[in-house]
mmCIF file of C-alpha atoms in Angstrom:
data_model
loop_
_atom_site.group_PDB
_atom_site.id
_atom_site.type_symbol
_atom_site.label_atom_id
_atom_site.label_comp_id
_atom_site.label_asym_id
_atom_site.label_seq_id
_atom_site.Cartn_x
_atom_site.Cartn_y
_atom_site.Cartn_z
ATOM 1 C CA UNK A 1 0.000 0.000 0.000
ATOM 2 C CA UNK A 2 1.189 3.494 -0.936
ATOM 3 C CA UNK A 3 0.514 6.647 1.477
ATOM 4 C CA UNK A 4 -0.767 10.051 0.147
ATOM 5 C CA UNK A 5 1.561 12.339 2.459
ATOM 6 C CA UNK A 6 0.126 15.777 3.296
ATOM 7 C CA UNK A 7 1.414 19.178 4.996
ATOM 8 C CA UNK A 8 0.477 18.615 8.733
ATOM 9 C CA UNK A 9 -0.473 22.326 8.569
ATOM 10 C CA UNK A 10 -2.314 23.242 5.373
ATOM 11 C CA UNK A 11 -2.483 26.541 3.841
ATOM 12 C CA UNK A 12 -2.935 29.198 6.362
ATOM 13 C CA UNK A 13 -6.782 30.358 5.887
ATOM 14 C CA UNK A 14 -8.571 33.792 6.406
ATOM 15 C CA UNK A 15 -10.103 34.143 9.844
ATOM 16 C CA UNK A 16 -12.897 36.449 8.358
ATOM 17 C CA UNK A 17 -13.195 34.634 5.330
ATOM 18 C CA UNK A 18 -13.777 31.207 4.149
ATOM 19 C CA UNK A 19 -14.637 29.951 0.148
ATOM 20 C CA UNK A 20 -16.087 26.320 -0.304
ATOM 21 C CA UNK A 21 -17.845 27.640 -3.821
ATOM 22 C CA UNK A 22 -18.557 24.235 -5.683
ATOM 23 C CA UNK A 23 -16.972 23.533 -9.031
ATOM 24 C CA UNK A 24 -15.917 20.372 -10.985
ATOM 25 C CA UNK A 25 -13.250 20.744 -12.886
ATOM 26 C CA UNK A 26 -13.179 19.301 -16.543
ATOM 27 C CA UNK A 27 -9.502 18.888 -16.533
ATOM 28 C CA UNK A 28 -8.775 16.466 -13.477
ATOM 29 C CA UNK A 29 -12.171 15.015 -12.792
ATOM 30 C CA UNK A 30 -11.682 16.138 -9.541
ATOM 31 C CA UNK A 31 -14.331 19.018 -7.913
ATOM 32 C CA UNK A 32 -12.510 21.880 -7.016
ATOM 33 C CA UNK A 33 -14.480 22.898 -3.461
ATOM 34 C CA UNK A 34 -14.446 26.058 -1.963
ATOM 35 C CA UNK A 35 -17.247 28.677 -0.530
ATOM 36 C CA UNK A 36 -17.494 32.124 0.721
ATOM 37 C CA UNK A 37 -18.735 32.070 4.072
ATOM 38 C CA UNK A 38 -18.031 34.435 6.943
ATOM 39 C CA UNK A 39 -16.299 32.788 9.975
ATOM 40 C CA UNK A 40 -16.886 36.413 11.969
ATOM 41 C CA UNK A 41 -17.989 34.921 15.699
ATOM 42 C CA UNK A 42 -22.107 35.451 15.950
ATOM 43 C CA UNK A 43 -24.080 36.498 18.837
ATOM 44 C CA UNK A 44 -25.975 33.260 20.140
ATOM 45 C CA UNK A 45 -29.337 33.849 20.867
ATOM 46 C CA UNK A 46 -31.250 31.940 22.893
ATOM 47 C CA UNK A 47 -35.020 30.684 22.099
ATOM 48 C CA UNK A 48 -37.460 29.779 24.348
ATOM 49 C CA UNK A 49 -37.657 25.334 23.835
ATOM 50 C CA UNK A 50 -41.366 24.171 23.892
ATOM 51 C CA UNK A 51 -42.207 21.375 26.304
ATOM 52 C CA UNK A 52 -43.742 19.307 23.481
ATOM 53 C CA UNK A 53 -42.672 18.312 20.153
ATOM 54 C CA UNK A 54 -44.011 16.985 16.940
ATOM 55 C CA UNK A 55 -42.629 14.370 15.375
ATOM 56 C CA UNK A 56 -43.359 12.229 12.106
ATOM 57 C CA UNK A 57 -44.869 9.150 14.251
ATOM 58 C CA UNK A 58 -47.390 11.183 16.285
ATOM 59 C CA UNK A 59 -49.708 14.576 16.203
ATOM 60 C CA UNK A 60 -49.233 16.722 19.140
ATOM 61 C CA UNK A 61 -52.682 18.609 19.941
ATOM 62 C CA UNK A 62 -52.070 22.048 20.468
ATOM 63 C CA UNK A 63 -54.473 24.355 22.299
ATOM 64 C CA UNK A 64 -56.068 27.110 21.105
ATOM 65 C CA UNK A 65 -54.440 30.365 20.409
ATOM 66 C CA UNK A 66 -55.816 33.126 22.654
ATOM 67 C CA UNK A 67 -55.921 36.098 20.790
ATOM 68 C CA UNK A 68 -53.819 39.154 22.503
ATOM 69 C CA UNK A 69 -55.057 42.094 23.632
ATOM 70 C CA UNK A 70 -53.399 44.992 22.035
ATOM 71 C CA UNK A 71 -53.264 48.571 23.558
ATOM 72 C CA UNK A 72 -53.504 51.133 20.898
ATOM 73 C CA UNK A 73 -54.133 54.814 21.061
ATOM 74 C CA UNK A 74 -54.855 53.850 24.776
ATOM 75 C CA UNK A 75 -57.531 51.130 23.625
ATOM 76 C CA UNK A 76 -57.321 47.068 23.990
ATOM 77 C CA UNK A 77 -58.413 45.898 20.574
ATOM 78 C CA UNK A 78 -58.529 41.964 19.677
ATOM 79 C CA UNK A 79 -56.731 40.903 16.510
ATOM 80 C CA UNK A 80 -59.368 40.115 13.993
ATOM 81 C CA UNK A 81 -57.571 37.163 12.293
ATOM 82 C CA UNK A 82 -55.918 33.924 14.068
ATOM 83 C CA UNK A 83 -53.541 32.570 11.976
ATOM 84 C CA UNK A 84 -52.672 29.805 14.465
ATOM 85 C CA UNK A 85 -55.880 28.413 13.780
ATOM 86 C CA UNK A 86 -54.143 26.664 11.212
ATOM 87 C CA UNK A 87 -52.873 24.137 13.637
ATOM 88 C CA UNK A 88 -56.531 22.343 14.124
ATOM 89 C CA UNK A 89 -56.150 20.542 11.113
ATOM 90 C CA UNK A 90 -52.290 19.741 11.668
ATOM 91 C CA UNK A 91 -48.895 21.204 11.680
ATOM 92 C CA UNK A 92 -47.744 21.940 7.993
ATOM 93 C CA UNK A 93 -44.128 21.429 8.802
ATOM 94 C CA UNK A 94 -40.937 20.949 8.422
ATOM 95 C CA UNK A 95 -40.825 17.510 10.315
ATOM 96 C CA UNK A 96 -37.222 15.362 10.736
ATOM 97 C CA UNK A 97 -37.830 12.188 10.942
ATOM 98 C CA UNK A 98 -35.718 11.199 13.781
ATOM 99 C CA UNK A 99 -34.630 7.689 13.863
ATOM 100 C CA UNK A 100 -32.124 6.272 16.761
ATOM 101 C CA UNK A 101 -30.516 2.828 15.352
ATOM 102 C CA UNK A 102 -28.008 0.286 16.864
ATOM 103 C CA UNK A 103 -25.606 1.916 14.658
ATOM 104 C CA UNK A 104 -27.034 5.369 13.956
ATOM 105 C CA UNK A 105 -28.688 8.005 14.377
ATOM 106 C CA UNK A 106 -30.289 9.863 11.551
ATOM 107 C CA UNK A 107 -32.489 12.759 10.556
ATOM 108 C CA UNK A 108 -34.920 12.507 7.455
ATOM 109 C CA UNK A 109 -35.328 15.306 5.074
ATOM 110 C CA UNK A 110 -38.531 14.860 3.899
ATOM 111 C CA UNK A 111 -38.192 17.147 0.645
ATOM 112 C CA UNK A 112 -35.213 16.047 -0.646
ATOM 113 C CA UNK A 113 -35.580 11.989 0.005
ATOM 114 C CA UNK A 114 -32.129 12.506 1.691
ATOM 115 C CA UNK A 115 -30.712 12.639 5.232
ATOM 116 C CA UNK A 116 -29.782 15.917 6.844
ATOM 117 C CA UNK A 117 -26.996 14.076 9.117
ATOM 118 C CA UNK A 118 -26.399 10.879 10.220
ATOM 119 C CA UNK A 119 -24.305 10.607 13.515
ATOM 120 C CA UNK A 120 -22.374 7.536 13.832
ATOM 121 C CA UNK A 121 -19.552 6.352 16.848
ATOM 122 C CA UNK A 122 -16.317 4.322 16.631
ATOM 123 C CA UNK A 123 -13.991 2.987 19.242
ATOM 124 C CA UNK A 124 -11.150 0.497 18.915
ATOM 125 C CA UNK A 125 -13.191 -2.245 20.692
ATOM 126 C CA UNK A 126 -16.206 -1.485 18.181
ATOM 127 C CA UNK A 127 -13.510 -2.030 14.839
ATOM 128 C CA UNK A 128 -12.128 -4.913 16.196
ATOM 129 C CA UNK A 129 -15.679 -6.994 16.807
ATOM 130 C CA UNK A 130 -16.855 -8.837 14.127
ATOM 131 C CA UNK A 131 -19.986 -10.772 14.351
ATOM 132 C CA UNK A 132 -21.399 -8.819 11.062
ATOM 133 C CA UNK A 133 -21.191 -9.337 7.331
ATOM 134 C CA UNK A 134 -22.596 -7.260 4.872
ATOM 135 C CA UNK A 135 -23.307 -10.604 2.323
ATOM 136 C CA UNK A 136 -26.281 -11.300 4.799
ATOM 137 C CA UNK A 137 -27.479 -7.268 4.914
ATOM 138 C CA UNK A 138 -30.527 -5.990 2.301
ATOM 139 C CA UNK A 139 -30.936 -2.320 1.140
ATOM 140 C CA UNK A 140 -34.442 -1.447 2.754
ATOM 141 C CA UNK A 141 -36.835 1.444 2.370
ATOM 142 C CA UNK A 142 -37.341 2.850 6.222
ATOM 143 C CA UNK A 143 -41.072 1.966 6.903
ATOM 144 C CA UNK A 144 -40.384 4.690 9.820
ATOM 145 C CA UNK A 145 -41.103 7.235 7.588
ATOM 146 C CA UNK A 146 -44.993 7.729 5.987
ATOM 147 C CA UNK A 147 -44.780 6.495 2.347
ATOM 148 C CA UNK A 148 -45.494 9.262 0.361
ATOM 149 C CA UNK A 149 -41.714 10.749 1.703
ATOM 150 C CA UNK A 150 -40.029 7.338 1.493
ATOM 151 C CA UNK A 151 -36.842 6.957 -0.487
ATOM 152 C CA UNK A 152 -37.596 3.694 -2.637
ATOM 153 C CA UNK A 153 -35.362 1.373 -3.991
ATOM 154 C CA UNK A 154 -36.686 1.972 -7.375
ATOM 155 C CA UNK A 155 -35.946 5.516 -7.481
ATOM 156 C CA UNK A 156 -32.244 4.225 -7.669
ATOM 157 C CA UNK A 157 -32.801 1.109 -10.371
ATOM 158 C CA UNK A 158 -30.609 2.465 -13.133
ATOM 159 C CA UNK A 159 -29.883 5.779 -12.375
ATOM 160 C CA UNK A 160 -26.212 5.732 -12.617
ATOM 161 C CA UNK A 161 -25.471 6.573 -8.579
ATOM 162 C CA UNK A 162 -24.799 4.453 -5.959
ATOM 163 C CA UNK A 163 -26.735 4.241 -3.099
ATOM 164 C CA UNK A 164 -24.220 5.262 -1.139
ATOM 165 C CA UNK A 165 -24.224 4.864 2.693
ATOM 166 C CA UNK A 166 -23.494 7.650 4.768
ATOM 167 C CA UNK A 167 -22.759 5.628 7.526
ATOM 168 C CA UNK A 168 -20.690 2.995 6.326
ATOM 169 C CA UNK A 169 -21.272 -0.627 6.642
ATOM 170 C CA UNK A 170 -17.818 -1.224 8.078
ATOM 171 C CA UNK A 171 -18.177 1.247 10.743
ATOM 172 C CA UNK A 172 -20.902 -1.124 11.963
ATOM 173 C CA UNK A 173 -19.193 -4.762 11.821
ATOM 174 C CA UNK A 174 -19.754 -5.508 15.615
ATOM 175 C CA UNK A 175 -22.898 -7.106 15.048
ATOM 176 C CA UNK A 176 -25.154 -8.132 12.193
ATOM 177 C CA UNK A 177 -28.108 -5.770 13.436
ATOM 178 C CA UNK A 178 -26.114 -3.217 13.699
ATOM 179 C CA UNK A 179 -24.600 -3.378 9.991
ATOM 180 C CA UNK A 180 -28.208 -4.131 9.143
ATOM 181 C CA UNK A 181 -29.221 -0.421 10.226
ATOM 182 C CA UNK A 182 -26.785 0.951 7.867
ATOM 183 C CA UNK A 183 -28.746 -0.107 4.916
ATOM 184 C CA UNK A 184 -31.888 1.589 5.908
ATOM 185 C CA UNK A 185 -31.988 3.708 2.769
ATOM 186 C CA UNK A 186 -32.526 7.191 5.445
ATOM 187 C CA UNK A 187 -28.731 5.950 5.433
ATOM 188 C CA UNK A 188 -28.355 6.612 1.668
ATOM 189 C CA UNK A 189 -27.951 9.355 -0.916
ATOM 190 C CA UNK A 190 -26.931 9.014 -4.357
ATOM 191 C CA UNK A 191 -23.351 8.914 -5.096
ATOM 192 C CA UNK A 192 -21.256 8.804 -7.938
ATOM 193 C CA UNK A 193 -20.455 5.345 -7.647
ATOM 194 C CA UNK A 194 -16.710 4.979 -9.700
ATOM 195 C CA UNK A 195 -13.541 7.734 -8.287
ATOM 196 C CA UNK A 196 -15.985 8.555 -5.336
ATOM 197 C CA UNK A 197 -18.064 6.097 -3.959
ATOM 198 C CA UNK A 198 -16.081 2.951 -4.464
ATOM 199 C CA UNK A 199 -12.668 4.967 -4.614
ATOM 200 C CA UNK A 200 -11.532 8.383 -2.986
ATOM 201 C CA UNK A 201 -14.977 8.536 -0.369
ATOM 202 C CA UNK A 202 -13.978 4.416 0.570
ATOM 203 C CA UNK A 203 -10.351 5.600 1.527
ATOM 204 C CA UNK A 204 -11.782 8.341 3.337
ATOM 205 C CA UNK A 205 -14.038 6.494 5.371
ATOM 206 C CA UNK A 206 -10.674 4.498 6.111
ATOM 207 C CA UNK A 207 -8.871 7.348 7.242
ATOM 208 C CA UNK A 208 -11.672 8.215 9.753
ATOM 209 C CA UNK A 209 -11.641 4.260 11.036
ATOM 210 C CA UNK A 210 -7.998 4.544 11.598
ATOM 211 C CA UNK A 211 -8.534 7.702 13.535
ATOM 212 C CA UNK A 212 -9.053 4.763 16.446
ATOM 213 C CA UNK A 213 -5.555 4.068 16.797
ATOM 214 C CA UNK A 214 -4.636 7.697 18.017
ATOM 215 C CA UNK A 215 -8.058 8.619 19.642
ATOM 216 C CA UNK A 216 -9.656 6.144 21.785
ATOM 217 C CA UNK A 217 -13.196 7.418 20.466
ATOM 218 C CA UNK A 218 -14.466 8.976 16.995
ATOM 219 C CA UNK A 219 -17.812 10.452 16.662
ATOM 220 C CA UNK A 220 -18.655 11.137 13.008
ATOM 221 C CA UNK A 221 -21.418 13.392 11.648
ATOM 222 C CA UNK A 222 -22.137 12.908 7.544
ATOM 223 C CA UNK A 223 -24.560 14.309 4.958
ATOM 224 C CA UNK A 224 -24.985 16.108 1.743
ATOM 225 C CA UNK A 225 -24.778 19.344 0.385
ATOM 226 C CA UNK A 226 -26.416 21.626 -2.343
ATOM 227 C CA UNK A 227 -23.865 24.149 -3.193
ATOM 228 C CA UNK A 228 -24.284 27.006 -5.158
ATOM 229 C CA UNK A 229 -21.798 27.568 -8.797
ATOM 230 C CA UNK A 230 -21.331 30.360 -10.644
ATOM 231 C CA UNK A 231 -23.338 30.589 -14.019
ATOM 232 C CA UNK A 232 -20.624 31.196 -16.821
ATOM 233 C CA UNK A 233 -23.404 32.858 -18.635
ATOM 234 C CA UNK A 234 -24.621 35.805 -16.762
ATOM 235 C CA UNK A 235 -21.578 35.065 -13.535
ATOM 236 C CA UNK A 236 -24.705 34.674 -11.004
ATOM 237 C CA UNK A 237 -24.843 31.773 -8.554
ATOM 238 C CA UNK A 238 -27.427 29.084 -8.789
ATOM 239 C CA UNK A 239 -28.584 25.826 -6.517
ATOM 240 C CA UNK A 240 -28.507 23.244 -9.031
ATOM 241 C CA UNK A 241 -28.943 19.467 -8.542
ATOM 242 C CA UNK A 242 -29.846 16.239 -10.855
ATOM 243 C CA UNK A 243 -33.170 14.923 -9.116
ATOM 244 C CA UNK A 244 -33.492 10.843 -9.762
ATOM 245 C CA UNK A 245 -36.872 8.549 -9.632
ATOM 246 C CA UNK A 246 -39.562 7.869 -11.313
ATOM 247 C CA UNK A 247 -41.599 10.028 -10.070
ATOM 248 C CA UNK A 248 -38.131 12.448 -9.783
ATOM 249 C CA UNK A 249 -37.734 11.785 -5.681
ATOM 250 C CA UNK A 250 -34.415 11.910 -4.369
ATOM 251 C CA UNK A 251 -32.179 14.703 -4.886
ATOM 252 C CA UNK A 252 -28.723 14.220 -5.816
ATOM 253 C CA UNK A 253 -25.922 16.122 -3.566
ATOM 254 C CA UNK A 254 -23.787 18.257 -5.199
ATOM 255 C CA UNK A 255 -21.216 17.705 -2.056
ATOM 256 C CA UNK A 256 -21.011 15.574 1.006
ATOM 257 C CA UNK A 257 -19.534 16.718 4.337
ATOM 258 C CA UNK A 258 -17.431 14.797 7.105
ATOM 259 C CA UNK A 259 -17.280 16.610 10.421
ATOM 260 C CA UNK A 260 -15.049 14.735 12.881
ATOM 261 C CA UNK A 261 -14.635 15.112 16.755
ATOM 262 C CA UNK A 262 -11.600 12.648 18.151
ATOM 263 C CA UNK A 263 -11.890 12.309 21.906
ATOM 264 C CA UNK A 264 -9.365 11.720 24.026
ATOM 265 C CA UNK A 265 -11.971 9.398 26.201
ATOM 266 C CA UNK A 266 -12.971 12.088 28.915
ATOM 267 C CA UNK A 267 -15.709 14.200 28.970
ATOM 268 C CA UNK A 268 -13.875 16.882 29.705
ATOM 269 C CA UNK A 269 -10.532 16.988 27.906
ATOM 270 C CA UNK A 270 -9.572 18.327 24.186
ATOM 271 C CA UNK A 271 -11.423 17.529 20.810
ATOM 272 C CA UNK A 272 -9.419 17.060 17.629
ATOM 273 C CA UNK A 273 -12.016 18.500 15.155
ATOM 274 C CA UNK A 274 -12.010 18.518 11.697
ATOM 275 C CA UNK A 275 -14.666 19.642 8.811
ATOM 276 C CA UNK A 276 -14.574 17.848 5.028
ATOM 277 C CA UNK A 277 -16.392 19.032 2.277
ATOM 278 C CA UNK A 278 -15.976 16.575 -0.820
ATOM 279 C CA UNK A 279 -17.790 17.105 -3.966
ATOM 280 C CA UNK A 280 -20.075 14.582 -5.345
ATOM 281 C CA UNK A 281 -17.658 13.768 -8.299
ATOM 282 C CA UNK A 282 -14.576 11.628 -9.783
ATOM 283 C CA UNK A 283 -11.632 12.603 -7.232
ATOM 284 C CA UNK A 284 -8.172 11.235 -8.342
ATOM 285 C CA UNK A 285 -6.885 9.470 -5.289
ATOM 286 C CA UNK A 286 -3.898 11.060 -5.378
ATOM 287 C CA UNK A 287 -5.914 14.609 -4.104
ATOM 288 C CA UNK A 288 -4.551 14.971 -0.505
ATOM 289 C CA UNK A 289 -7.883 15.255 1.720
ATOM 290 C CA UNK A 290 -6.310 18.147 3.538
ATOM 291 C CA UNK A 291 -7.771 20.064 -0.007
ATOM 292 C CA UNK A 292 -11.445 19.277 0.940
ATOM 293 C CA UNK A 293 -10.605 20.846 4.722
ATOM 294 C CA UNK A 294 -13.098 23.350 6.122
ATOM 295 C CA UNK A 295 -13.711 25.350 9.593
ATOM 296 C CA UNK A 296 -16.780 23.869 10.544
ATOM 297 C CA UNK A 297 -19.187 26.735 10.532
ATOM 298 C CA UNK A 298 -18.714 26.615 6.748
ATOM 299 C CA UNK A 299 -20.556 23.346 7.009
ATOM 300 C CA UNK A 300 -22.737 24.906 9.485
ATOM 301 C CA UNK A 301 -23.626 27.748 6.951
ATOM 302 C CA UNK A 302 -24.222 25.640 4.250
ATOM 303 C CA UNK A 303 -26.164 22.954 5.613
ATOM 304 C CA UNK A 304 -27.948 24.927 8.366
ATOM 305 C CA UNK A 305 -27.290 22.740 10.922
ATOM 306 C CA UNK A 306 -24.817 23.071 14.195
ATOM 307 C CA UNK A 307 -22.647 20.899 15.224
ATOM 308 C CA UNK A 308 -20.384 21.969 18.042
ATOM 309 C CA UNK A 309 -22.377 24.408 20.154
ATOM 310 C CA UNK A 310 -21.796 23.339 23.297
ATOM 311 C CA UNK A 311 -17.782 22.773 23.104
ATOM 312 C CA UNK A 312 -16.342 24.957 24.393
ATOM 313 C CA UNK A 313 -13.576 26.870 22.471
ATOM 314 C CA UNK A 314 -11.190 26.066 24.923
ATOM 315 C CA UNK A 315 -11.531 22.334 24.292
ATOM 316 C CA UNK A 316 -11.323 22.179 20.851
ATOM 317 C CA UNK A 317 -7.697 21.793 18.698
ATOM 318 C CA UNK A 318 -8.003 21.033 14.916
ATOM 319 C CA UNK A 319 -7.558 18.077 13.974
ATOM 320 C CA UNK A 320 -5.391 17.815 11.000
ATOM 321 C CA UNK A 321 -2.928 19.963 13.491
ATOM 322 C CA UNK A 322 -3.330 16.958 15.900
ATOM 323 C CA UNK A 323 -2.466 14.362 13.333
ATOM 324 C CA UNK A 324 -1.617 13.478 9.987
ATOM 325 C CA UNK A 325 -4.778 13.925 7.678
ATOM 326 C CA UNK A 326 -3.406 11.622 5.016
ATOM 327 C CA UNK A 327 -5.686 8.743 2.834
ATOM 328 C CA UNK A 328 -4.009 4.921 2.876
ATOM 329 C CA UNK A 329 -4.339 4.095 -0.892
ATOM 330 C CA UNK A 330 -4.733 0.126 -0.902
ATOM 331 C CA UNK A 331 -3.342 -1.248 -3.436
ATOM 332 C CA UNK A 332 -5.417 -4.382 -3.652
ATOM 333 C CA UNK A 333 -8.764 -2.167 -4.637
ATOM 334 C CA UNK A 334 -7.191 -1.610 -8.182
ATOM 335 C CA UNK A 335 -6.525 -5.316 -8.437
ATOM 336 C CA UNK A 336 -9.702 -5.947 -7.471
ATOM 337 C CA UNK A 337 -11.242 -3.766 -9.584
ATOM 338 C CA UNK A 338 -9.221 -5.149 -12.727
ATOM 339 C CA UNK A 339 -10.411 -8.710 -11.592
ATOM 340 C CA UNK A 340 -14.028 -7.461 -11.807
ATOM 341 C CA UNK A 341 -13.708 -6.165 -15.121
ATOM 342 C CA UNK A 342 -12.220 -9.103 -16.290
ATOM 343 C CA UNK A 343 -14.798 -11.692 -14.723
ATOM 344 C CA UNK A 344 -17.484 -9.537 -16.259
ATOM 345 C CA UNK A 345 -16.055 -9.506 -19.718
ATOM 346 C CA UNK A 346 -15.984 -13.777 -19.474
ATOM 347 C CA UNK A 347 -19.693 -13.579 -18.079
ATOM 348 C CA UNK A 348 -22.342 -14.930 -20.300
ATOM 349 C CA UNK A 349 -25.302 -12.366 -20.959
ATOM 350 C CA UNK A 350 -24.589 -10.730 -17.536
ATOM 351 C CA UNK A 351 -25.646 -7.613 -16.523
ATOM 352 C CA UNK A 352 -24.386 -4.346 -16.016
ATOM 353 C CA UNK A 353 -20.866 -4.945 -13.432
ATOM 354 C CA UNK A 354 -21.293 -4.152 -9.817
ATOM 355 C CA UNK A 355 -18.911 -4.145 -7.035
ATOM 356 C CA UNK A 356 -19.144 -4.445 -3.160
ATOM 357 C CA UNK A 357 -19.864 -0.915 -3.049
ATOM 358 C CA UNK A 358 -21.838 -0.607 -6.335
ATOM 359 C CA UNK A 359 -25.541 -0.426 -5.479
ATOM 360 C CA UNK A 360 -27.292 1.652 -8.606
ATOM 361 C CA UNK A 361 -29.165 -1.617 -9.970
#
């Protein structure tokens, strides 16, 4: 096996500003990621929880809104609409569907047929346990959420992506339930299946398992992105993403993010944190991964989610500073893939070539 050696301190970046604008370039394959997000510190501001919560599984009545009494002019009037009414017939939304696995945890978007985020947690003890193979694991639609939202397995029959796990199977070897819950397609968006799925994103998923021989526990947070890219027509930025199905369902990510925290197995010592933003295309494996780095409120901004609220600045150190953030390139995975083409090529009337990872058809 060869080693991709990277910098242990990458490029110095702006503290003000950060660029993760998504483009694929023509030339290498390879997308060249970058965004301009302001990492200026923001005033947190604190909102008032509610006791109850909706979720996908149940309806939460809620009571009556009582309209308020305004004082105007020196009068108390009473609105004469009631907007809130609404809720009778049943909260329009958004709902995450929340689902807590063996292996996972995961939240639904609805809209997109795609998870938000789906939290995962490796130890050395967890790696080393094997009483799972992913031979005896189906893809499954998640009956957990209502049908009309579902991901299907259709949607994916022939569209050219993987279904590609955002948790990965071999994060959840310790037990065959466990690996099971990783094929819940709420575990799945569409990836490009060869240079990504089966290539650079498998050899990054290895780097994060071999995080466990510095850190004696990895928490791991993954989902896609829809990144904006400049329109070479008129130079304004646009959202745009292939949509896959039949009906169109599931969205296809432009970009998938990684955001690491390495613990040093107290709950109150220092985090080794790290942010990845890959795009959702070919990636020659020689690309060091310290390329696709990112402070992690650019993932924040972009995805609209928060990740590290409640650590404290004090606690945190980067991670790539705390490490080497280099990719193991196994040798074996071209031979392998050489073998497949070859066995394919001998195969009477077979159909289209898949791989372990290959999961389009």
């Amino acid at each position: 096996m060869k080693t991709i050696n990277t910098p242990l301190t990458p490029p110095t970046m702006s503290k003000t500003t950060i660029a993760i604008i998504a483009a694929v370039s023509a030339a290498t394959g390879a997308g060249v990621t970058a965004a301009m997000y302001s990492t200026r510190s923001e005033k947190k501001i604190q909102a008032a929880k509610s006791s109850t919560s909706i979720s996908a599984t149940s309806t939460t009545s809620l009571p009556a809104p009582v309209p308020a009494s305004l004082p105007i002019a020196g009068k108390d009037i009473i609105p004469p609409v009631d907007p809130a009414g609404l809720f009778q017939y049943g909260f329009p939304g958004p709902i995450a569907d929340l689902a807590t696995r063996n292996a996972l945890v995961s939240s639904f978007d609805r809209r997109l047929r795609n998870p938000s985020w789906v939290a995962e947690h490796i130890t050395p003890e967890s790696l080393a346990t094997s009483n799972g193979d992913r031979k005896n694991s189906a893809f499954l639609e998640d009956p957990s959420v209502p049908e009309k939202f579902r991901g299907k397995l259709k949607d994916y029959f022939r569209s050219g992506y993987d279904r590609g796990h955002q948790v990965p199977a071999a994060d959840a070897k310790w037990s065959q339930e466990a690996m099971n819950d990783t094929f819940y397609l709420t575990n799945m968006c569409p990836q490009v299946g060869e240079g990504f799925n089966r290539d650079y994103w498998a050899h990054f998923e290895d780097f994060c398992r071999r995080l466990t021989q510095k850190y004696p526990s990895v928490r791991i947070v993954t989902g896609p992105l829809y990144l904006p890219k400049r329109d070479t027509a008129d130079g304004k930025w646009r959202v745009s993403y292939e949509v896959i199905g039949n009906p169109p369902n599931i969205a296809v990510p432009t970009h998938f993010y990684k955001v690491i925290f390495a613990e040093d197995g107290t709950t109150t010592g220092q985090v080794a944190l790290g942010a990845f933003v890959l795009p959702n295309a070919h990636i020659p494996n020689e690309k060091p991964i310290t390329d696709f780095e990112v402070p992690v409120e650019a993932v924040e901004r972009a995805s609209g989610l928060e990740f590290a609220s409640k650590l404290p600045v004090g606690r945190r150190k980067r991670l790539c500073a705390d490490t080497v953030c280099a990719l193991v390139i196994k040798e074996y995975a071209d031979r392998q893939k050489a073998f497949g083409k070859e066995a394919a090529q001998k195969a009477v009337a077979a159909p289209t070539r898949t791989s372990p990872r290959n999961s389009s058809a």
